[in-house]
C-alpha cells in the first residue's frame, strides 16, 4: 500500500530526521517518495510543516481489576512482554508506536485484538480479554468503569498538533479547529 511505502519516511521526518537523500532535496525537511506496488505509480511529496502542540499525553494501559497490574501507579513497556494486548489496528499511530517500542525492548507485542474503535478496547478489557493500550485522551467515567488507567512510563508520547500552511493561519476553519482542540483535551 501507499502508506507502507511512505510511512518510514514520514516517521523519520516526524521525529526530527532530515536530509534523507543527503543533499538531493533543496528542502532538507522533505522527501519525494514513490509508491512501490508497481501497478499504480504515485509519487508523494512529504515535507515538515510548523505545528503547534495543543496536547501532549502518554500511552496508557487499561487494566481490569483482577489483573496483577491493576494497582500499579505505572508500568514499563517491558511489563507488556507476554501479556495479551488490545489495541487499535495498523491504521493508527498507536499500533505502530506500541510495536516499535516493544521491538526496542527486544520482543513483539502479543496483540490479540486489533480494532478500529477505541470504545471496543475498553469493552474487551472489561471482559478480561487482555490489557488495553490507548492514549490518555478518554475521560468518560463510563468507559473507565471497573478499569484502571496506568501510564506506560517509557512509551512514545502522543501529541495533538494542528499542522497547516502559513498562508492559512487566519482562516476560520483553523480557528475552529484550535478552539475544538482546546475544548476537548487537557491543553497547554
Short mmCIF file of N, CA and C in Angstrom, two decimals:
data_model
loop_
_atom_site.label_atom_id
_atom_site.label_comp_id
_atom_site.label_asym_id
_atom_site.label_seq_id
_atom_site.Cartn_x
_atom_site.Cartn_y
_atom_site.Cartn_z
N UNK A 1 0.84 -1.19 0.00
CA UNK A 1 0.00 0.00 0.00
C UNK A 1 0.88 1.24 0.00
N UNK A 2 0.25 2.35 -0.29
CA UNK A 2 0.99 3.61 -0.31
C UNK A 2 1.58 3.93 1.06
N UNK A 3 0.79 3.71 2.12
CA UNK A 3 1.27 4.01 3.46
C UNK A 3 2.51 3.19 3.81
N UNK A 4 2.52 1.92 3.42
CA UNK A 4 3.69 1.08 3.68
C UNK A 4 4.93 1.64 3.00
N UNK A 5 4.74 2.25 1.84
CA UNK A 5 5.87 2.83 1.11
C UNK A 5 6.39 4.10 1.76
N UNK A 6 5.48 4.94 2.21
CA UNK A 6 5.91 6.26 2.69
C UNK A 6 6.08 6.36 4.20
N UNK A 7 5.49 5.43 4.97
CA UNK A 7 5.49 5.58 6.43
C UNK A 7 6.89 5.69 7.04
N UNK A 8 7.89 4.92 6.60
CA UNK A 8 9.22 5.09 7.22
C UNK A 8 9.76 6.51 7.04
N UNK A 9 9.47 7.12 5.90
CA UNK A 9 9.96 8.48 5.64
C UNK A 9 9.16 9.49 6.44
N UNK A 10 7.85 9.29 6.54
CA UNK A 10 7.01 10.18 7.34
C UNK A 10 7.46 10.14 8.79
N UNK A 11 7.69 8.94 9.32
CA UNK A 11 8.10 8.80 10.72
C UNK A 11 9.48 9.42 10.95
N UNK A 12 10.38 9.23 10.01
CA UNK A 12 11.72 9.83 10.14
C UNK A 12 11.61 11.34 10.23
N UNK A 13 10.84 11.96 9.32
CA UNK A 13 10.68 13.41 9.35
C UNK A 13 9.90 13.86 10.58
N UNK A 14 8.90 13.10 10.97
CA UNK A 14 8.06 13.48 12.12
C UNK A 14 8.85 13.50 13.41
N UNK A 15 9.87 12.66 13.51
CA UNK A 15 10.65 12.60 14.75
C UNK A 15 12.00 13.30 14.65
N UNK A 16 12.08 14.27 13.72
CA UNK A 16 13.24 15.14 13.70
C UNK A 16 14.32 14.78 12.70
N UNK A 17 14.17 13.71 11.96
CA UNK A 17 15.16 13.36 10.95
C UNK A 17 15.09 14.36 9.80
N UNK A 18 16.19 14.49 9.08
CA UNK A 18 16.21 15.39 7.94
C UNK A 18 17.28 14.93 6.96
N UNK A 19 17.31 15.58 5.81
CA UNK A 19 18.29 15.30 4.75
C UNK A 19 18.35 13.81 4.42
N UNK A 20 17.18 13.23 4.21
CA UNK A 20 17.06 11.79 3.93
C UNK A 20 17.88 11.41 2.71
N UNK A 21 17.90 12.28 1.69
CA UNK A 21 18.61 11.97 0.45
C UNK A 21 19.98 12.63 0.37
N UNK A 22 20.51 13.04 1.51
CA UNK A 22 21.87 13.57 1.62
C UNK A 22 22.17 14.65 0.58
N UNK A 23 21.39 15.73 0.62
CA UNK A 23 21.65 16.87 -0.23
C UNK A 23 20.87 16.90 -1.53
N UNK A 24 20.16 15.87 -1.86
CA UNK A 24 19.44 15.81 -3.13
C UNK A 24 18.23 16.74 -3.13
N UNK A 25 17.56 16.89 -1.99
CA UNK A 25 16.38 17.75 -1.91
C UNK A 25 16.82 19.16 -1.46
N UNK A 26 16.26 20.21 -2.08
CA UNK A 26 16.55 21.58 -1.67
C UNK A 26 16.12 21.80 -0.22
N UNK A 27 14.96 21.30 0.12
CA UNK A 27 14.43 21.41 1.48
C UNK A 27 14.83 20.15 2.23
N UNK A 28 15.74 20.25 3.19
CA UNK A 28 16.22 19.07 3.91
C UNK A 28 15.14 18.41 4.75
N UNK A 29 14.06 19.14 5.01
CA UNK A 29 12.95 18.59 5.78
C UNK A 29 11.82 18.12 4.86
N UNK A 30 12.20 17.50 3.77
CA UNK A 30 11.22 16.99 2.82
C UNK A 30 11.75 15.72 2.17
N UNK A 31 10.85 15.03 1.48
CA UNK A 31 11.24 13.82 0.74
C UNK A 31 10.26 13.62 -0.40
N UNK A 32 10.74 13.06 -1.49
CA UNK A 32 9.90 12.69 -2.63
C UNK A 32 9.88 11.17 -2.64
N UNK A 33 8.71 10.58 -2.44
CA UNK A 33 8.58 9.14 -2.29
C UNK A 33 7.63 8.61 -3.36
N UNK A 34 7.93 7.44 -3.89
CA UNK A 34 7.05 6.80 -4.85
C UNK A 34 6.47 5.52 -4.27
N UNK A 35 5.20 5.29 -4.57
CA UNK A 35 4.54 4.05 -4.14
C UNK A 35 5.19 2.91 -4.91
N UNK A 36 5.49 1.81 -4.22
CA UNK A 36 6.25 0.73 -4.85
C UNK A 36 5.40 -0.49 -5.21
N UNK A 37 4.09 -0.33 -5.39
CA UNK A 37 3.29 -1.51 -5.69
C UNK A 37 3.40 -1.94 -7.15
N UNK A 38 3.92 -1.10 -8.04
CA UNK A 38 4.16 -1.49 -9.42
C UNK A 38 2.96 -1.35 -10.34
N UNK A 39 1.78 -1.16 -9.80
CA UNK A 39 0.58 -1.08 -10.63
C UNK A 39 0.05 0.34 -10.75
N UNK A 40 0.15 1.10 -9.69
CA UNK A 40 -0.36 2.47 -9.68
C UNK A 40 0.79 3.40 -9.28
N UNK A 41 1.62 3.78 -10.22
CA UNK A 41 2.76 4.63 -9.84
C UNK A 41 2.26 6.00 -9.37
N UNK A 42 2.51 6.28 -8.10
CA UNK A 42 2.11 7.54 -7.49
C UNK A 42 3.31 8.06 -6.72
N UNK A 43 3.53 9.35 -6.84
CA UNK A 43 4.61 9.98 -6.08
C UNK A 43 4.01 10.89 -5.02
N UNK A 44 4.71 10.98 -3.89
CA UNK A 44 4.27 11.80 -2.77
C UNK A 44 5.38 12.75 -2.38
N UNK A 45 5.05 14.02 -2.26
CA UNK A 45 5.98 14.99 -1.72
C UNK A 45 5.63 15.16 -0.25
N UNK A 46 6.56 14.88 0.62
CA UNK A 46 6.34 14.96 2.06
C UNK A 46 7.25 16.05 2.60
N UNK A 47 6.69 16.95 3.39
CA UNK A 47 7.53 17.99 3.99
C UNK A 47 7.09 18.27 5.42
N UNK A 48 8.03 18.68 6.22
CA UNK A 48 7.75 19.07 7.60
C UNK A 48 7.21 20.49 7.59
N UNK A 49 6.08 20.66 8.24
CA UNK A 49 5.50 21.99 8.40
C UNK A 49 5.56 22.36 9.87
N UNK A 50 5.56 23.65 10.13
CA UNK A 50 5.50 24.09 11.53
C UNK A 50 4.18 23.64 12.12
N UNK A 51 4.22 23.26 13.36
CA UNK A 51 2.98 22.86 14.03
C UNK A 51 2.95 23.42 15.43
N UNK A 52 1.78 23.43 16.00
CA UNK A 52 1.59 23.85 17.39
C UNK A 52 1.02 22.67 18.13
N UNK A 53 1.69 22.28 19.20
CA UNK A 53 1.20 21.17 20.01
C UNK A 53 0.13 21.71 20.95
N UNK A 54 -1.08 21.13 20.85
CA UNK A 54 -2.18 21.55 21.71
C UNK A 54 -2.37 20.62 22.89
N UNK A 55 -1.81 19.45 22.78
CA UNK A 55 -1.95 18.49 23.88
C UNK A 55 -0.81 17.47 23.76
N UNK A 56 -0.27 17.08 24.90
CA UNK A 56 0.79 16.10 24.96
C UNK A 56 0.39 15.11 26.03
N UNK A 57 0.36 13.84 25.70
CA UNK A 57 -0.07 12.85 26.68
C UNK A 57 0.67 11.54 26.54
N UNK A 58 0.35 10.65 27.43
CA UNK A 58 1.04 9.37 27.47
C UNK A 58 0.18 8.25 26.90
N UNK A 59 0.86 7.21 26.48
CA UNK A 59 0.19 5.96 26.16
C UNK A 59 -0.13 5.31 27.50
N UNK A 60 -1.32 4.77 27.62
CA UNK A 60 -1.71 4.15 28.89
C UNK A 60 -2.14 2.71 28.69
N UNK A 61 -2.04 1.96 29.76
CA UNK A 61 -2.54 0.59 29.79
C UNK A 61 -3.86 0.60 30.54
N UNK A 62 -4.85 -0.04 30.00
CA UNK A 62 -6.15 -0.17 30.65
C UNK A 62 -6.19 -1.57 31.25
N UNK A 63 -6.28 -1.62 32.58
CA UNK A 63 -6.13 -2.88 33.29
C UNK A 63 -7.41 -3.19 34.07
N UNK A 64 -7.89 -4.42 33.94
CA UNK A 64 -9.09 -4.84 34.67
C UNK A 64 -8.72 -5.23 36.10
N UNK A 65 -9.70 -5.24 37.00
CA UNK A 65 -9.43 -5.34 38.44
C UNK A 65 -8.73 -6.61 38.89
N UNK A 66 -8.91 -7.73 38.23
CA UNK A 66 -8.26 -8.97 38.69
C UNK A 66 -6.83 -9.14 38.16
N UNK A 67 -6.40 -8.25 37.31
CA UNK A 67 -5.06 -8.37 36.72
C UNK A 67 -4.01 -7.94 37.74
N UNK A 68 -2.83 -8.59 37.76
CA UNK A 68 -1.78 -8.23 38.73
C UNK A 68 -1.28 -6.78 38.60
N UNK A 69 -1.46 -6.14 37.44
CA UNK A 69 -1.00 -4.76 37.26
C UNK A 69 -2.03 -3.73 37.69
N UNK A 70 -3.19 -4.15 38.13
CA UNK A 70 -4.29 -3.24 38.41
C UNK A 70 -3.93 -2.14 39.41
N UNK A 71 -3.19 -2.45 40.45
CA UNK A 71 -2.87 -1.47 41.49
C UNK A 71 -1.59 -0.69 41.26
N UNK A 72 -0.95 -0.91 40.14
CA UNK A 72 0.30 -0.19 39.88
C UNK A 72 0.05 1.26 39.53
N UNK A 73 1.02 2.10 39.87
CA UNK A 73 0.95 3.52 39.54
C UNK A 73 1.46 3.77 38.12
N UNK A 74 2.35 2.90 37.64
CA UNK A 74 2.85 2.95 36.27
C UNK A 74 3.45 1.61 35.91
N UNK A 75 3.57 1.38 34.61
CA UNK A 75 4.25 0.17 34.13
C UNK A 75 5.21 0.58 33.03
N UNK A 76 6.07 -0.35 32.64
CA UNK A 76 7.01 -0.08 31.55
C UNK A 76 6.60 -0.91 30.34
N UNK A 77 7.18 -0.59 29.22
CA UNK A 77 6.94 -1.38 28.01
C UNK A 77 7.33 -2.83 28.27
N UNK A 78 8.42 -3.03 28.98
CA UNK A 78 8.88 -4.39 29.26
C UNK A 78 7.85 -5.20 30.05
N UNK A 79 7.04 -4.55 30.87
CA UNK A 79 5.98 -5.23 31.60
C UNK A 79 4.92 -5.82 30.68
N UNK A 80 4.85 -5.31 29.44
CA UNK A 80 3.85 -5.80 28.49
C UNK A 80 4.27 -7.10 27.80
N UNK A 81 5.52 -7.49 27.99
CA UNK A 81 6.02 -8.73 27.40
C UNK A 81 5.19 -9.90 27.91
N UNK A 82 4.75 -10.74 27.01
CA UNK A 82 3.96 -11.95 27.29
C UNK A 82 2.58 -11.64 27.88
N UNK A 83 2.11 -10.41 27.67
CA UNK A 83 0.75 -10.04 28.07
C UNK A 83 -0.13 -9.99 26.83
N UNK A 84 -1.37 -10.40 26.95
CA UNK A 84 -2.33 -10.26 25.85
C UNK A 84 -2.75 -8.80 25.81
N UNK A 85 -2.64 -8.19 24.62
CA UNK A 85 -2.91 -6.76 24.47
C UNK A 85 -4.05 -6.51 23.50
N UNK A 86 -4.73 -5.42 23.71
CA UNK A 86 -5.82 -4.97 22.85
C UNK A 86 -5.46 -3.56 22.40
N UNK A 87 -5.50 -3.33 21.08
CA UNK A 87 -5.04 -2.05 20.55
C UNK A 87 -5.86 -1.67 19.33
N UNK A 88 -5.79 -0.41 18.98
CA UNK A 88 -6.29 0.00 17.67
C UNK A 88 -5.47 -0.72 16.61
N UNK A 89 -6.00 -0.83 15.41
CA UNK A 89 -5.31 -1.61 14.37
C UNK A 89 -4.21 -0.81 13.67
N UNK A 90 -3.62 -1.43 12.66
CA UNK A 90 -2.44 -0.87 11.99
C UNK A 90 -2.69 0.43 11.24
N UNK A 91 -3.90 0.87 11.14
CA UNK A 91 -4.18 2.15 10.50
C UNK A 91 -3.93 3.32 11.46
N UNK A 92 -3.60 3.02 12.70
CA UNK A 92 -3.46 4.05 13.72
C UNK A 92 -2.01 4.11 14.24
N UNK A 93 -1.61 5.32 14.58
CA UNK A 93 -0.26 5.58 15.08
C UNK A 93 0.07 4.74 16.32
N UNK A 94 -0.90 4.59 17.21
CA UNK A 94 -0.63 3.90 18.46
C UNK A 94 -0.19 2.45 18.22
N UNK A 95 -0.73 1.82 17.21
CA UNK A 95 -0.36 0.44 16.89
C UNK A 95 1.13 0.38 16.52
N UNK A 96 1.56 1.28 15.66
CA UNK A 96 2.95 1.28 15.21
C UNK A 96 3.90 1.73 16.33
N UNK A 97 3.46 2.68 17.12
CA UNK A 97 4.30 3.14 18.22
C UNK A 97 4.47 2.05 19.27
N UNK A 98 3.40 1.32 19.57
CA UNK A 98 3.48 0.19 20.51
C UNK A 98 4.43 -0.88 19.97
N UNK A 99 4.26 -1.25 18.72
CA UNK A 99 5.13 -2.26 18.12
C UNK A 99 6.58 -1.82 18.14
N UNK A 100 6.82 -0.57 17.79
CA UNK A 100 8.20 -0.07 17.75
C UNK A 100 8.85 -0.10 19.13
N UNK A 101 8.14 0.37 20.15
CA UNK A 101 8.73 0.38 21.49
C UNK A 101 8.96 -1.03 22.01
N UNK A 102 8.05 -1.95 21.73
CA UNK A 102 8.27 -3.34 22.15
C UNK A 102 9.49 -3.92 21.45
N UNK A 103 9.64 -3.63 20.16
CA UNK A 103 10.83 -4.07 19.42
C UNK A 103 12.09 -3.48 20.04
N UNK A 104 12.02 -2.22 20.46
CA UNK A 104 13.16 -1.58 21.13
C UNK A 104 13.58 -2.35 22.38
N UNK A 105 12.61 -3.00 23.03
CA UNK A 105 12.88 -3.78 24.24
C UNK A 105 13.08 -5.26 23.94
N UNK A 106 13.16 -5.61 22.65
CA UNK A 106 13.54 -6.97 22.26
C UNK A 106 12.41 -7.99 22.17
N UNK A 107 11.18 -7.54 22.01
CA UNK A 107 10.09 -8.50 21.85
C UNK A 107 8.99 -7.93 20.96
N UNK A 108 8.16 -8.82 20.45
CA UNK A 108 6.99 -8.42 19.68
C UNK A 108 5.78 -8.49 20.60
N UNK A 109 4.93 -7.47 20.57
CA UNK A 109 3.76 -7.49 21.46
C UNK A 109 2.75 -8.54 21.01
N UNK A 110 2.07 -9.14 21.96
CA UNK A 110 1.04 -10.13 21.67
C UNK A 110 -0.32 -9.41 21.61
N UNK A 111 -0.57 -8.78 20.46
CA UNK A 111 -1.82 -8.04 20.28
C UNK A 111 -2.88 -9.05 19.82
N UNK A 112 -3.78 -9.39 20.73
CA UNK A 112 -4.78 -10.42 20.45
C UNK A 112 -6.03 -9.85 19.79
N UNK A 113 -6.26 -8.54 19.97
CA UNK A 113 -7.41 -7.89 19.34
C UNK A 113 -6.94 -6.58 18.74
N UNK A 114 -7.24 -6.38 17.46
CA UNK A 114 -6.99 -5.13 16.74
C UNK A 114 -8.37 -4.57 16.40
N UNK A 115 -8.61 -3.33 16.70
CA UNK A 115 -9.92 -2.75 16.43
C UNK A 115 -9.78 -1.37 15.81
N UNK A 116 -10.87 -0.87 15.27
CA UNK A 116 -10.89 0.49 14.74
C UNK A 116 -11.62 1.44 15.69
N UNK A 117 -12.12 0.94 16.79
CA UNK A 117 -12.91 1.74 17.73
C UNK A 117 -12.27 1.71 19.11
N UNK A 118 -11.90 2.87 19.62
CA UNK A 118 -11.32 2.94 20.97
C UNK A 118 -12.28 2.39 22.02
N UNK A 119 -13.56 2.63 21.86
CA UNK A 119 -14.52 2.16 22.86
C UNK A 119 -14.50 0.64 22.98
N UNK A 120 -14.16 -0.06 21.90
CA UNK A 120 -14.08 -1.52 21.97
C UNK A 120 -12.88 -1.99 22.79
N UNK A 121 -11.83 -1.21 22.82
CA UNK A 121 -10.68 -1.55 23.67
C UNK A 121 -11.15 -1.64 25.12
N UNK A 122 -11.92 -0.66 25.54
CA UNK A 122 -12.42 -0.62 26.92
C UNK A 122 -13.38 -1.80 27.17
N UNK A 123 -14.24 -2.05 26.22
CA UNK A 123 -15.20 -3.16 26.37
C UNK A 123 -14.48 -4.49 26.52
N UNK A 124 -13.51 -4.77 25.64
CA UNK A 124 -12.80 -6.05 25.69
C UNK A 124 -11.94 -6.16 26.95
N UNK A 125 -11.43 -5.04 27.45
CA UNK A 125 -10.70 -5.06 28.73
C UNK A 125 -11.63 -5.45 29.87
N UNK A 126 -12.81 -4.87 29.87
CA UNK A 126 -13.79 -5.20 30.91
C UNK A 126 -14.18 -6.67 30.86
N UNK A 127 -14.10 -7.27 29.66
CA UNK A 127 -14.38 -8.69 29.50
C UNK A 127 -13.13 -9.54 29.78
N UNK A 128 -12.08 -8.91 30.26
CA UNK A 128 -10.83 -9.56 30.68
C UNK A 128 -10.14 -10.32 29.56
N UNK A 129 -10.18 -9.74 28.36
CA UNK A 129 -9.55 -10.37 27.21
C UNK A 129 -8.10 -9.95 27.04
N UNK A 130 -7.66 -8.97 27.83
CA UNK A 130 -6.29 -8.50 27.76
C UNK A 130 -6.16 -7.11 28.32
N UNK A 131 -4.95 -6.58 28.26
CA UNK A 131 -4.66 -5.21 28.67
C UNK A 131 -4.89 -4.31 27.46
N UNK A 132 -5.67 -3.26 27.64
CA UNK A 132 -5.90 -2.31 26.56
C UNK A 132 -4.79 -1.29 26.48
N UNK A 133 -4.48 -0.88 25.27
CA UNK A 133 -3.47 0.16 25.07
C UNK A 133 -4.18 1.32 24.38
N UNK A 134 -4.10 2.50 25.00
CA UNK A 134 -4.78 3.66 24.44
C UNK A 134 -4.03 4.92 24.86
N UNK A 135 -4.31 6.01 24.17
CA UNK A 135 -3.76 7.30 24.57
C UNK A 135 -4.61 7.84 25.72
N UNK A 136 -4.02 8.65 26.53
CA UNK A 136 -4.71 9.21 27.69
C UNK A 136 -5.58 10.39 27.27
N UNK A 137 -6.56 10.11 26.40
CA UNK A 137 -7.43 11.18 25.92
C UNK A 137 -8.90 10.94 26.26
N UNK A 138 -9.22 9.77 26.73
CA UNK A 138 -10.61 9.44 27.04
C UNK A 138 -10.85 9.59 28.54
N UNK A 139 -11.78 10.45 28.90
CA UNK A 139 -12.01 10.74 30.31
C UNK A 139 -13.45 10.45 30.75
N UNK A 140 -14.19 9.75 29.93
CA UNK A 140 -15.57 9.40 30.25
C UNK A 140 -15.59 8.35 31.36
N UNK A 141 -16.18 8.67 32.52
CA UNK A 141 -16.19 7.71 33.64
C UNK A 141 -16.84 6.37 33.28
N UNK A 142 -17.80 6.38 32.37
CA UNK A 142 -18.44 5.11 31.97
C UNK A 142 -17.45 4.20 31.25
N UNK A 143 -16.58 4.77 30.44
CA UNK A 143 -15.56 3.96 29.76
C UNK A 143 -14.62 3.32 30.77
N UNK A 144 -14.26 4.06 31.80
CA UNK A 144 -13.27 3.59 32.77
C UNK A 144 -13.85 2.75 33.90
N UNK A 145 -15.15 2.60 33.92
CA UNK A 145 -15.81 1.81 34.96
C UNK A 145 -15.14 0.44 35.09
N UNK A 146 -14.67 0.09 36.26
CA UNK A 146 -14.01 -1.17 36.62
C UNK A 146 -12.62 -1.35 35.99
N UNK A 147 -12.10 -0.32 35.35
CA UNK A 147 -10.76 -0.38 34.78
C UNK A 147 -9.86 0.64 35.48
N UNK A 148 -8.56 0.36 35.47
CA UNK A 148 -7.58 1.31 35.99
C UNK A 148 -6.69 1.72 34.82
N UNK A 149 -6.58 3.02 34.62
CA UNK A 149 -5.73 3.58 33.57
C UNK A 149 -4.34 3.76 34.16
N UNK A 150 -3.36 3.01 33.64
CA UNK A 150 -1.99 3.01 34.18
C UNK A 150 -1.04 3.60 33.12
N UNK A 151 -0.34 4.68 33.44
CA UNK A 151 0.61 5.25 32.47
C UNK A 151 1.74 4.25 32.15
N UNK A 152 2.14 4.25 30.88
CA UNK A 152 3.29 3.44 30.45
C UNK A 152 4.47 4.39 30.38
N UNK A 153 5.41 4.26 31.32
CA UNK A 153 6.44 5.29 31.53
C UNK A 153 7.42 5.46 30.37
N UNK A 154 7.69 4.44 29.60
CA UNK A 154 8.69 4.58 28.55
C UNK A 154 8.10 4.40 27.15
N UNK A 155 6.83 4.72 27.01
CA UNK A 155 6.17 4.63 25.71
C UNK A 155 6.42 5.91 24.91
N UNK A 156 6.15 5.85 23.63
CA UNK A 156 6.23 7.03 22.78
C UNK A 156 5.04 7.92 23.13
N UNK A 157 5.27 9.19 23.47
CA UNK A 157 4.15 10.06 23.86
C UNK A 157 3.25 10.39 22.66
N UNK A 158 2.03 10.75 23.00
CA UNK A 158 1.06 11.20 22.00
C UNK A 158 1.03 12.71 22.02
N UNK A 159 0.85 13.29 20.85
CA UNK A 159 0.65 14.73 20.82
C UNK A 159 -0.44 15.04 19.80
N UNK A 160 -1.20 16.04 20.13
CA UNK A 160 -2.22 16.54 19.23
C UNK A 160 -1.70 17.86 18.70
N UNK A 161 -1.48 17.90 17.40
CA UNK A 161 -0.95 19.09 16.76
C UNK A 161 -1.88 19.52 15.64
N UNK A 162 -1.85 20.79 15.35
CA UNK A 162 -2.50 21.30 14.15
C UNK A 162 -1.39 21.71 13.20
N UNK A 163 -1.44 21.20 12.01
CA UNK A 163 -0.42 21.48 11.01
C UNK A 163 -1.11 22.13 9.82
N UNK A 164 -0.63 23.28 9.44
CA UNK A 164 -1.24 23.99 8.32
C UNK A 164 -0.20 24.92 7.71
N UNK A 165 -0.45 25.29 6.48
CA UNK A 165 0.47 26.20 5.80
C UNK A 165 0.29 27.60 6.37
N UNK A 166 1.38 28.35 6.40
CA UNK A 166 1.41 29.70 6.97
C UNK A 166 0.29 30.57 6.39
N UNK A 167 0.04 30.46 5.09
CA UNK A 167 -0.97 31.31 4.45
C UNK A 167 -2.39 31.01 4.94
N UNK A 168 -2.59 29.89 5.63
CA UNK A 168 -3.93 29.51 6.10
C UNK A 168 -4.17 29.87 7.56
N UNK A 169 -3.21 30.42 8.25
CA UNK A 169 -3.33 30.58 9.70
C UNK A 169 -4.47 31.50 10.13
N UNK A 170 -4.95 32.37 9.26
CA UNK A 170 -6.06 33.26 9.62
C UNK A 170 -7.41 32.76 9.11
N UNK A 171 -7.43 31.57 8.51
CA UNK A 171 -8.68 31.00 8.01
C UNK A 171 -9.59 30.63 9.17
N UNK A 172 -10.89 30.79 8.98
CA UNK A 172 -11.88 30.48 10.02
C UNK A 172 -11.80 29.02 10.46
N UNK A 173 -11.58 28.11 9.53
CA UNK A 173 -11.53 26.68 9.88
C UNK A 173 -10.37 26.38 10.83
N UNK A 174 -9.27 27.06 10.68
CA UNK A 174 -8.12 26.88 11.58
C UNK A 174 -8.50 27.35 12.98
N UNK A 175 -9.15 28.47 13.07
CA UNK A 175 -9.60 28.97 14.37
C UNK A 175 -10.58 27.99 15.02
N UNK A 176 -11.50 27.45 14.25
CA UNK A 176 -12.46 26.48 14.78
C UNK A 176 -11.76 25.21 15.27
N UNK A 177 -10.78 24.73 14.51
CA UNK A 177 -10.04 23.53 14.93
C UNK A 177 -9.26 23.78 16.21
N UNK A 178 -8.63 24.95 16.32
CA UNK A 178 -7.89 25.29 17.54
C UNK A 178 -8.82 25.30 18.74
N UNK A 179 -9.97 25.94 18.60
CA UNK A 179 -10.92 26.02 19.70
C UNK A 179 -11.46 24.65 20.07
N UNK A 180 -11.70 23.82 19.08
CA UNK A 180 -12.19 22.46 19.34
C UNK A 180 -11.13 21.64 20.07
N UNK A 181 -9.88 21.77 19.65
CA UNK A 181 -8.78 21.04 20.30
C UNK A 181 -8.65 21.46 21.76
N UNK A 182 -8.73 22.76 22.00
CA UNK A 182 -8.61 23.26 23.37
C UNK A 182 -9.76 22.79 24.26
N UNK A 183 -10.95 22.74 23.69
CA UNK A 183 -12.13 22.37 24.46
C UNK A 183 -12.19 20.88 24.78
N UNK A 184 -11.64 20.06 23.91
CA UNK A 184 -11.81 18.60 24.09
C UNK A 184 -10.61 17.89 24.69
N UNK A 185 -9.56 18.60 25.05
CA UNK A 185 -8.38 17.97 25.62
C UNK A 185 -7.84 18.79 26.78
N UNK A 186 -6.90 18.21 27.49
CA UNK A 186 -6.17 18.95 28.51
C UNK A 186 -5.04 19.67 27.76
N UNK A 187 -5.22 20.90 27.45
CA UNK A 187 -4.25 21.61 26.59
C UNK A 187 -3.23 22.38 27.40
N UNK A 188 -2.14 22.68 26.73
CA UNK A 188 -1.11 23.53 27.31
C UNK A 188 -1.48 24.96 27.08
#
